[in-house]
Amino acid sequence: MDSHAAPAAPAVTAPAEIPAEGEELLSVQTESLGPLFAELGMSLAVSTYQAGKLIMLRHQDGVVATHFRNCTKPMGLAAVPGMLVVGALGEIQFYSDVKDNCGRIESDRAHDACFVPRMSHSTGDIDIHDLAVGKDNVPWFINTRFSALCTIGGSTSFRPVWRPDFITAYAPEDRCHLNGLGLYEGMPRFVTALGESDTAGGWRARKADGGLLFDLATRRVLCRGLSMPHSPRWYDNRLWVCESGKGTLSLVDLETGALQLVAELPGFTRGLDFCGPYAFIGLSQIRESATFSGIPIAERAAERNCGIWVVDIRNGRVVAQLKFTQGVQEIFAVQVLPGIRYPEVLGKYDKLALDTYFLPSEVLRQVPAAAPKN
């Protein structure tokens, strides 16, 4: 594998500005992006808490169109067959894919998935970061304010299952900025934090080089000295991580914790998923703020980029990209929807969502055959 910085992607070409549907949010993309989505037979869900949107990237007429839905501070995303889960402000939102609704969507496009709001779980303001759905559809999520890995349990807001050894109490103080979560064989295993601190906001003191990568299976810190690590992922029998503060994607040696650079990108790398031999990586702009000051990417970035960069993991080369030019400056999560080419996500009060009913089988047997059933 080429461990040097990846060359630039193909030039961004016409159509230069592709407007989001009904929104003043604009993007440009390389000519290679649309054909890549078509070849892989996928779409992509993206969260941006900064813009308050859940974004669906989907192939349309040879390009990738951006479809936006309003959502209050969406961050972590997870998808399993038939379900989409979103970590938002104060809640976790669960959507069910109702295939029967695809033909009822008012559109001149044929949809192959229709995600309907199903339920939500109130967590309180815990600043949910990464979220994943594991074995038996159990949701796992990073509770950043309380510095803990959590799941849902009964009527409680959240149920902590792990915290770093140096965190001595459950307090809503964001002591180490726990953020990233990666599953292994359906269970939480890899977690990232921005600093080793047991005081409120203490991680900020060494945000440029104080990051940690934990291996829960071995109960040890696998890596130290990382620059704002995010998005640990197990894929292709290898562990990947974004060093956001450096704008990189790297492989991690499970024995030594050593990092092997795969690609260096022109932005704050956060949000990562894979399809085939490709990594889909979220890039965020570097803001003029205390959070981003003093990190390597802020000093070397010639331009401020936000969007999705696609890297061939076989050689580290950028093969396609979509760059937001208006309205979106930061991305948190990137989630591939394999086998779904053109999804719809309904709002809670959309008429089709309100006209969708989930009924027990004994009730369904008494519904007339002509009536829509879910």
XYZ file of N, CA, C and O in Angstrom, residues 164-323:
640
model
N -13.318 4.985 30.484
C -11.866 4.834 30.662
C -11.504 4.738 32.141
O -12.166 5.334 33.005
N -10.431 4.010 32.427
C -10.013 3.819 33.820
C -9.717 5.132 34.522
O -9.885 5.246 35.740
N -9.252 6.129 33.781
C -8.886 7.392 34.426
C -10.098 8.287 34.720
O -9.955 9.320 35.372
N -11.284 7.917 34.234
C -12.504 8.670 34.549
C -13.078 8.113 35.847
O -13.458 6.942 35.926
N -13.151 8.947 36.895
C -13.499 8.462 38.228
C -14.970 8.603 38.584
O -15.394 8.079 39.615
N -15.750 9.292 37.741
C -17.160 9.483 38.091
C -17.962 9.751 36.828
O -17.420 10.207 35.810
N -19.267 9.470 36.913
C -20.180 9.828 35.823
C -20.684 11.249 36.075
O -21.545 11.469 36.919
N -20.105 12.187 35.355
C -20.476 13.593 35.512
C -20.608 14.219 34.134
O -19.798 13.928 33.240
N -21.588 15.090 33.916
C -21.791 15.701 32.592
C -20.800 16.821 32.323
O -21.159 17.982 32.176
N -19.497 16.447 32.244
C -18.432 17.436 32.176
C -17.509 17.263 30.959
O -16.536 17.999 30.851
N -17.783 16.314 30.099
C -16.950 16.111 28.908
C -15.469 16.130 29.287
O -14.687 16.942 28.794
N -15.074 15.207 30.154
C -13.725 15.241 30.704
C -12.644 14.841 29.694
O -11.540 15.394 29.714
N -12.932 13.864 28.824
C -11.905 13.381 27.893
C -12.347 13.452 26.437
O -11.615 13.061 25.543
N -13.527 13.946 26.194
C -14.147 14.004 24.863
C -14.084 12.642 24.177
O -13.555 12.478 23.078
N -14.670 11.650 24.852
C -14.900 10.358 24.230
C -15.758 10.592 22.997
O -16.738 11.339 23.042
N -15.428 9.945 21.860
C -16.173 10.293 20.646
C -16.406 9.151 19.673
O -17.491 8.998 19.142
N -15.395 8.346 19.371
C -15.508 7.363 18.312
C -15.795 5.964 18.825
O -15.343 5.584 19.910
N -16.536 5.180 18.032
C -16.900 3.817 18.412
C -16.824 2.905 17.193
O -17.402 3.206 16.145
N -16.134 1.786 17.330
C -16.075 0.787 16.280
C -16.455 -0.575 16.820
O -15.994 -0.982 17.895
N -17.320 -1.288 16.090
C -17.723 -2.636 16.487
C -16.760 -3.672 15.921
O -16.114 -3.455 14.898
N -16.717 -4.818 16.610
C -15.994 -5.986 16.125
C -16.883 -7.187 16.382
O -17.240 -7.468 17.528
N -17.287 -7.882 15.317
C -18.196 -9.013 15.415
C -19.452 -8.657 16.193
O -19.941 -9.420 17.032
N -19.968 -7.455 15.909
C -21.248 -7.047 16.466
C -21.222 -6.502 17.872
O -22.279 -6.191 18.447
N -20.044 -6.339 18.456
C -19.926 -5.815 19.818
C -18.926 -4.661 19.850
O -17.972 -4.627 19.073
N -19.121 -3.688 20.764
C -18.181 -2.568 20.859
C -16.777 -3.051 21.196
O -16.604 -3.905 22.064
N -15.800 -2.527 20.481
C -14.412 -2.888 20.794
C -13.472 -1.698 20.763
O -12.608 -1.580 21.645
N -13.591 -0.806 19.780
C -12.630 0.278 19.623
C -13.294 1.617 19.935
O -14.377 1.922 19.435
N -12.634 2.421 20.771
C -13.177 3.711 21.212
C -12.055 4.742 21.170
O -10.913 4.437 21.515
N -12.389 5.960 20.742
C -11.404 7.047 20.733
C -11.802 8.160 21.689
O -12.983 8.366 21.980
N -10.798 8.875 22.173
C -10.992 10.054 23.014
C -9.938 11.075 22.638
O -8.870 10.725 22.124
N -10.210 12.341 22.924
C -9.277 13.398 22.527
C -8.234 13.727 23.580
O -7.283 14.449 23.299
N -8.399 13.200 24.815
C -7.398 13.494 25.829
C -7.590 12.665 27.082
O -8.698 12.223 27.389
N -6.503 12.441 27.795
C -6.528 11.674 29.042
C -6.693 12.640 30.208
O -5.709 13.157 30.758
N -7.940 12.891 30.563
C -8.235 13.899 31.581
C -9.401 13.450 32.450
O -10.332 12.798 31.961
N -9.360 13.822 33.724
C -10.455 13.530 34.650
C -11.034 14.811 35.233
O -11.636 14.816 36.295
N -10.857 15.921 34.512
C -11.429 17.192 34.932
C -12.320 17.732 33.818
O -12.171 17.370 32.648
N -13.235 18.589 34.162
C -14.193 19.123 33.193
C -13.467 19.806 32.033
O -12.695 20.751 32.241
N -13.699 19.298 30.828
C -13.075 19.882 29.647
C -11.568 19.781 29.602
O -10.923 20.455 28.784
N -10.987 18.942 30.425
C -9.532 18.881 30.538
C -8.821 18.389 29.293
O -7.621 18.624 29.126
N -9.530 17.707 28.410
C -8.936 17.198 27.168
C -8.394 18.314 26.279
O -7.513 18.084 25.439
N -8.927 19.529 26.439
C -8.533 20.631 25.558
C -7.056 21.023 25.712
O -6.460 21.585 24.793
N -6.475 20.716 26.849
C -5.091 21.143 27.105
C -4.108 20.518 26.123
O -3.101 21.139 25.773
N -4.406 19.270 25.666
C -3.485 18.601 24.733
C -4.246 18.056 23.533
O -3.974 16.951 23.068
N -5.166 18.842 23.020
C -5.996 18.341 21.919
C -5.185 18.039 20.659
O -5.568 17.191 19.858
N -4.058 18.718 20.466
C -3.276 18.520 19.241
C -2.566 17.175 19.200
O -2.354 16.610 18.125
N -2.220 16.620 20.377
C -1.449 15.374 20.379
C -1.740 14.492 21.587
O -0.927 13.650 21.952
N -2.900 14.649 22.187
C -3.217 13.864 23.382
C -4.252 12.776 23.170
O -4.736 12.164 24.128
N -4.587 12.475 21.906
C -5.657 11.540 21.614
C -5.320 10.094 21.927
O -4.151 9.673 21.879
N -6.363 9.308 22.214
C -6.222 7.917 22.621
C -7.114 7.016 21.780
O -8.210 7.411 21.374
N -6.662 5.783 21.558
C -7.464 4.736 20.939
C -7.461 3.541 21.881
O -6.405 2.985 22.185
N -8.653 3.169 22.349
C -8.798 2.071 23.297
C -9.199 0.786 22.582
O -9.996 0.808 21.636
N -8.689 -0.334 23.080
C -9.124 -1.657 22.646
C -9.816 -2.301 23.837
O -9.167 -2.738 24.799
N -11.141 -2.355 23.799
C -11.895 -2.872 24.932
C -11.671 -4.365 25.131
O -11.799 -4.873 26.250
N -11.345 -5.089 24.070
C -11.154 -6.535 24.178
C -9.919 -6.870 25.009
O -9.904 -7.855 25.747
N -8.877 -6.065 24.877
C -7.640 -6.318 25.617
C -7.503 -5.419 26.838
O -6.521 -5.510 27.570
N -8.476 -4.528 27.016
C -8.501 -3.606 28.167
C -7.232 -2.755 28.240
O -6.624 -2.576 29.302
N -6.821 -2.252 27.083
C -5.624 -1.412 27.087
C -5.790 -0.247 26.123
O -6.668 -0.251 25.243
N -4.943 0.741 26.318
C -4.854 1.843 25.371
C -3.959 1.375 24.239
O -2.775 1.101 24.437
N -4.538 1.268 23.054
C -3.794 0.768 21.903
C -2.854 1.821 21.336
O -1.741 1.521 20.914
N -3.317 3.095 21.331
C -2.497 4.193 20.805
C -2.613 5.401 21.717
O -3.700 5.707 22.228
N -1.517 6.118 21.858
C -1.501 7.423 22.517
C -0.860 8.439 21.572
O -0.246 8.082 20.579
N -1.008 9.707 21.895
C -0.338 10.744 21.125
C -0.992 11.045 19.794
O -0.357 11.631 18.910
N -2.275 10.685 19.624
C -2.975 10.943 18.377
C -3.515 12.371 18.343
O -3.761 12.986 19.379
N -3.716 12.883 17.139
C -4.219 14.243 16.969
C -5.721 14.203 16.665
O -6.125 13.960 15.537
N -6.536 14.374 17.675
C -7.991 14.426 17.582
C -8.551 13.224 16.809
O -9.168 13.370 15.756
N -8.334 11.993 17.314
C -8.800 10.803 16.593
C -10.325 10.683 16.599
O -10.988 11.067 17.564
N -10.868 10.163 15.517
C -12.303 9.905 15.365
C -12.491 8.639 14.531
O -11.582 8.169 13.867
N -13.695 8.136 14.558
C -14.201 7.135 13.609
C -13.351 5.874 13.509
O -12.958 5.471 12.410
N -13.060 5.173 14.614
C -12.367 3.891 14.482
C -13.305 2.876 13.835
O -14.481 2.779 14.204
N -12.814 2.121 12.855
C -13.659 1.168 12.136
C -12.875 -0.112 11.842
O -11.715 -0.063 11.435
N -13.546 -1.258 12.042
C -12.975 -2.536 11.658
C -13.562 -2.915 10.313
O -14.762 -3.086 10.170
N -12.708 -3.034 9.300
C -13.167 -3.359 7.952
C -12.063 -4.110 7.226
O -10.885 -3.773 7.364
N -12.433 -5.125 6.477
C -11.477 -5.913 5.709
C -10.407 -6.511 6.621
O -9.219 -6.554 6.278
N -10.849 -6.941 7.817
C -9.958 -7.545 8.816
C -8.823 -6.627 9.242
O -7.740 -7.088 9.619
N -9.076 -5.325 9.192
C -8.076 -4.348 9.617
C -8.757 -3.212 10.362
O -9.955 -2.947 10.174
N -7.999 -2.557 11.215
C -8.503 -1.432 12.000
C -8.066 -0.120 11.358
O -6.879 0.093 11.101
N -9.038 0.744 11.119
C -8.817 2.040 10.506
C -9.196 3.136 11.493
O -10.083 2.959 12.329
N -8.544 4.286 11.374
C -8.891 5.420 12.231
C -8.568 6.727 11.504
O -7.634 6.782 10.694
N -9.363 7.745 11.782
C -9.080 9.090 11.275
C -8.336 9.877 12.350
O -8.812 9.953 13.491
N -7.192 10.426 12.002
C -6.566 11.428 12.850
C -7.030 12.775 12.306
O -6.408 13.375 11.430
N -8.135 13.241 12.857
C -8.796 14.430 12.319
C -7.899 15.647 12.352
O -7.929 16.485 11.445
N -7.121 15.778 13.424
C -6.251 16.935 13.560
C -5.159 17.006 12.516
O -4.569 18.068 12.300
N -4.889 15.888 11.846
C -3.900 15.858 10.768
C -4.554 15.712 9.406
O -3.868 15.780 8.378
N -5.863 15.457 9.381
C -6.549 15.262 8.109
C -6.175 13.964 7.441
O -6.038 13.909 6.211
N -6.038 12.884 8.217
C -5.544 11.628 7.657
C -6.488 10.458 7.922
O -7.323 10.488 8.823
N -6.285 9.417 7.118
C -6.850 8.089 7.348
C -5.674 7.139 7.480
O -4.760 7.160 6.643
N -5.693 6.311 8.529
C -4.565 5.412 8.776
C -5.046 4.029 9.188
O -6.173 3.850 9.654
N -4.155 3.053 9.004
C -4.334 1.711 9.537
C -3.610 1.603 10.870
O -2.573 2.248 11.078
N -4.156 0.774 11.768
C -3.571 0.614 13.094
C -3.121 -0.829 13.277
O -3.891 -1.772 13.049
N -1.892 -1.019 13.700
C -1.369 -2.340 14.022
C -1.903 -2.750 15.395
O -1.634 -2.068 16.398
N -2.658 -3.850 15.457
C -3.273 -4.268 16.714
C -2.258 -4.724 17.757
O -2.563 -4.723 18.953
N -1.065 -5.122 17.331
C -0.058 -5.579 18.281
C 0.729 -4.416 18.876
O 0.955 -4.352 20.083
N 1.154 -3.503 18.022
C 2.056 -2.442 18.468
C 1.386 -1.080 18.627
O 1.942 -0.191 19.271
N 0.207 -0.904 17.994
C -0.442 0.401 18.008
C 0.135 1.368 16.990
O -0.282 2.529 16.925
N 1.086 0.905 16.186
C 1.697 1.780 15.182
C 0.697 2.114 14.085
O -0.126 1.273 13.704
N 0.772 3.349 13.562
C -0.112 3.799 12.494
C 0.607 3.771 11.152
O 1.774 4.138 11.057
N -0.115 3.324 10.128
C 0.378 3.372 8.755
C -0.516 4.315 7.970
O -1.713 4.071 7.818
N 0.050 5.395 7.473
C -0.715 6.386 6.736
C -1.259 5.792 5.441
O -0.525 5.190 4.668
N -2.553 5.985 5.210
C -3.187 5.553 3.972
C -3.434 6.746 3.053
O -3.145 6.699 1.863
N -3.976 7.817 3.614
C -4.265 9.005 2.803
C -4.248 10.245 3.680
O -4.677 10.217 4.831
N -3.737 11.322 3.110
C -3.748 12.639 3.752
C -4.669 13.530 2.923
O -4.464 13.684 1.722
N -5.675 14.113 3.571
C -6.742 14.813 2.858
C -6.834 16.272 3.289
O -6.381 16.633 4.386
N -7.435 17.132 2.445
C -7.438 18.581 2.707
C -8.595 19.040 3.586
O -9.392 19.890 3.205
N -8.679 18.476 4.788
C -9.731 18.875 5.708
C -9.673 18.047 6.977
O -8.856 17.124 7.119
N -10.552 18.354 7.914
C -10.671 17.680 9.202
C -11.429 16.374 8.969
O -12.634 16.380 8.730
N -10.737 15.244 8.990
C -11.330 13.953 8.646
C -12.137 13.399 9.820
O -11.583 13.068 10.864
N -13.441 13.273 9.599
C -14.329 12.740 10.646
C -15.568 12.168 9.960
O -16.237 12.842 9.187
N -15.890 10.914 10.255
C -16.966 10.207 9.577
C -16.355 9.280 8.548
O -15.659 9.737 7.635
N -16.599 7.960 8.718
C -15.914 6.984 7.873
C -16.767 5.742 7.705
O -17.307 5.212 8.682
N -16.901 5.284 6.458
C -17.518 4.003 6.171
C -16.934 3.466 4.871
O -16.213 4.194 4.162
N -17.251 2.214 4.572
C -16.619 1.531 3.448
C -17.654 0.835 2.575
O -18.726 0.431 3.043
N -17.311 0.685 1.300
C -18.084 -0.141 0.377
C -17.101 -0.691 -0.652
O -16.440 0.097 -1.353
N -16.994 -2.011 -0.711
C -16.002 -2.596 -1.603
C -14.607 -2.115 -1.250
O -14.258 -2.020 -0.066
N -13.796 -1.751 -2.245
C -12.428 -1.303 -1.949
C -12.319 0.200 -1.690
O -11.234 0.773 -1.821
N -13.426 0.835 -1.308
C -13.427 2.286 -1.172
C -13.811 2.727 0.246
O -14.732 2.181 0.857
N -13.113 3.741 0.712
C -13.448 4.409 1.974
C -14.148 5.718 1.658
O -13.673 6.493 0.817
N -15.266 5.954 2.314
C -16.004 7.206 2.184
C -15.748 8.012 3.461
O -16.112 7.591 4.552
N -15.103 9.157 3.286
C -14.575 9.918 4.421
C -15.196 11.308 4.447
O -15.206 12.017 3.432
N -15.702 11.701 5.599
C -16.227 13.045 5.760
C -15.108 14.029 6.037
O -14.191 13.747 6.821
N -15.156 15.187 5.383
C -14.221 16.278 5.652
C -14.996 17.475 6.158
O -16.071 17.797 5.631
N -14.467 18.121 7.182
C -15.070 19.338 7.731
C -14.091 20.488 7.608
O -12.869 20.298 7.635
N -14.644 21.686 7.471
C -13.809 22.879 7.437
C -13.218 23.131 8.823
O -13.782 22.735 9.844
N -12.083 23.788 8.846
C -11.436 24.163 10.102
C -11.912 25.552 10.484
O -11.634 26.531 9.792
N -12.664 25.637 11.581
C -13.199 26.925 12.017
C -12.143 27.723 12.770
O -11.203 27.185 13.334
N -12.332 29.038 12.777
C -11.485 29.920 13.594
C -12.050 29.903 15.010
O -12.837 30.753 15.410
N -11.674 28.890 15.779
C -12.186 28.760 17.137
C -11.136 28.105 18.006
O -10.155 27.532 17.517
N -11.348 28.168 19.308
C -10.395 27.573 20.240
C -10.302 26.065 20.051
O -9.239 25.464 20.239
N -11.414 25.424 19.654
C -11.413 23.978 19.479
C -10.425 23.549 18.409
O -9.722 22.546 18.547
N -10.330 24.295 17.310
C -9.509 23.893 16.184
C -8.139 24.569 16.150
O -7.312 24.228 15.304
N -7.903 25.517 17.027
C -6.616 26.205 17.000
C -5.493 25.279 17.459
O -5.678 24.426 18.321
N -4.333 25.435 16.826
C -3.157 24.708 17.265
C -3.058 23.268 16.805
O -2.154 22.552 17.235
N -3.940 22.805 15.915
C -3.833 21.446 15.414
C -3.150 21.470 14.047
O -3.217 22.469 13.328
N -2.477 20.387 13.683
C -1.668 20.404 12.452
C -2.435 20.781 11.190
O -1.924 21.539 10.364
N -3.645 20.277 11.011
C -4.389 20.543 9.789
C -4.721 22.021 9.641
O -4.785 22.562 8.537
N -4.899 22.714 10.765
C -5.217 24.143 10.707
C -4.035 24.947 10.177
O -4.210 25.994 9.553
N -2.844 24.450 10.403
C -1.640 25.161 9.975
C -1.260 24.868 8.523
O -0.675 25.706 7.853
N -1.611 23.681 8.020
C -1.182 23.328 6.664
C -2.279 23.423 5.618
O -1.990 23.377 4.417
N -3.537 23.539 6.039
C -4.631 23.533 5.073
C -4.587 24.778 4.192
O -4.703 25.905 4.676
N -4.412 24.574 2.898
C -4.400 25.697 1.966
C -5.812 26.195 1.687
O -6.007 27.349 1.326
N -6.796 25.327 1.834
C -8.183 25.717 1.645
C -9.037 24.973 2.665
O -8.609 23.985 3.246
N -10.230 25.483 2.864
C -11.122 24.887 3.865
C -12.177 24.071 3.130
O -13.009 24.622 2.417
N -12.143 22.758 3.321
C -13.013 21.864 2.578
C -14.012 21.163 3.490
O -13.682 20.769 4.612
N -15.210 20.978 2.962
C -16.224 20.175 3.628
C -16.905 19.323 2.570
O -17.315 19.837 1.523
N -17.011 18.036 2.810
C -17.674 17.169 1.853
C -17.335 15.718 2.094
O -16.960 15.318 3.205
N -17.464 14.914 1.031
C -17.163 13.496 1.080
C -16.041 13.207 0.090
O -16.162 13.500 -1.102
N -14.962 12.648 0.587
C -13.841 12.233 -0.254
C -13.840 10.708 -0.301
O -14.024 10.054 0.731
N -13.623 10.140 -1.478
C -13.609 8.687 -1.660
C -12.185 8.250 -1.952
O -11.563 8.725 -2.916
N -11.682 7.322 -1.131
C -10.299 6.854 -1.251
C -10.296 5.365 -1.573
O -11.002 4.575 -0.933
N -9.505 4.982 -2.565
C -9.283 3.576 -2.868
C -8.315 3.031 -1.823
O -7.152 3.448 -1.774
N -8.794 2.121 -0.977
C -7.951 1.659 0.131
C -6.847 0.719 -0.333
O -5.958 0.377 0.453
N -6.854 0.332 -1.592
C -5.788 -0.515 -2.121
C -4.513 0.261 -2.387
O -3.418 -0.317 -2.392
N -4.658 1.572 -2.625
C -3.463 2.357 -2.958
C -3.456 3.757 -2.341
O -2.514 4.514 -2.535
N -4.511 4.116 -1.607
C -4.550 5.421 -0.957
C -4.897 6.582 -1.859
O -4.796 7.742 -1.449
N -5.344 6.311 -3.069
C -5.628 7.389 -4.008
C -7.067 7.887 -3.885
O -8.000 7.101 -3.730
N -7.226 9.196 -3.979
C -8.556 9.798 -4.027
C -9.139 9.560 -5.415
O -8.524 9.918 -6.421
N -10.328 8.953 -5.469
C -10.924 8.618 -6.763
C -12.161 9.456 -7.075
O -12.596 9.519 -8.230
N -12.742 10.095 -6.074
C -13.933 10.914 -6.298
C -14.155 11.789 -5.079
O -13.633 11.516 -3.985
N -14.951 12.844 -5.267
C -15.279 13.705 -4.132
C -16.534 14.516 -4.416
O -16.901 14.758 -5.559
N -17.190 14.896 -3.341
C -18.283 15.864 -3.367
C -17.953 16.928 -2.329
O -17.705 16.613 -1.163
N -17.934 18.176 -2.776
C -17.554 19.279 -1.897
C -18.724 20.234 -1.736
O -19.291 20.715 -2.721
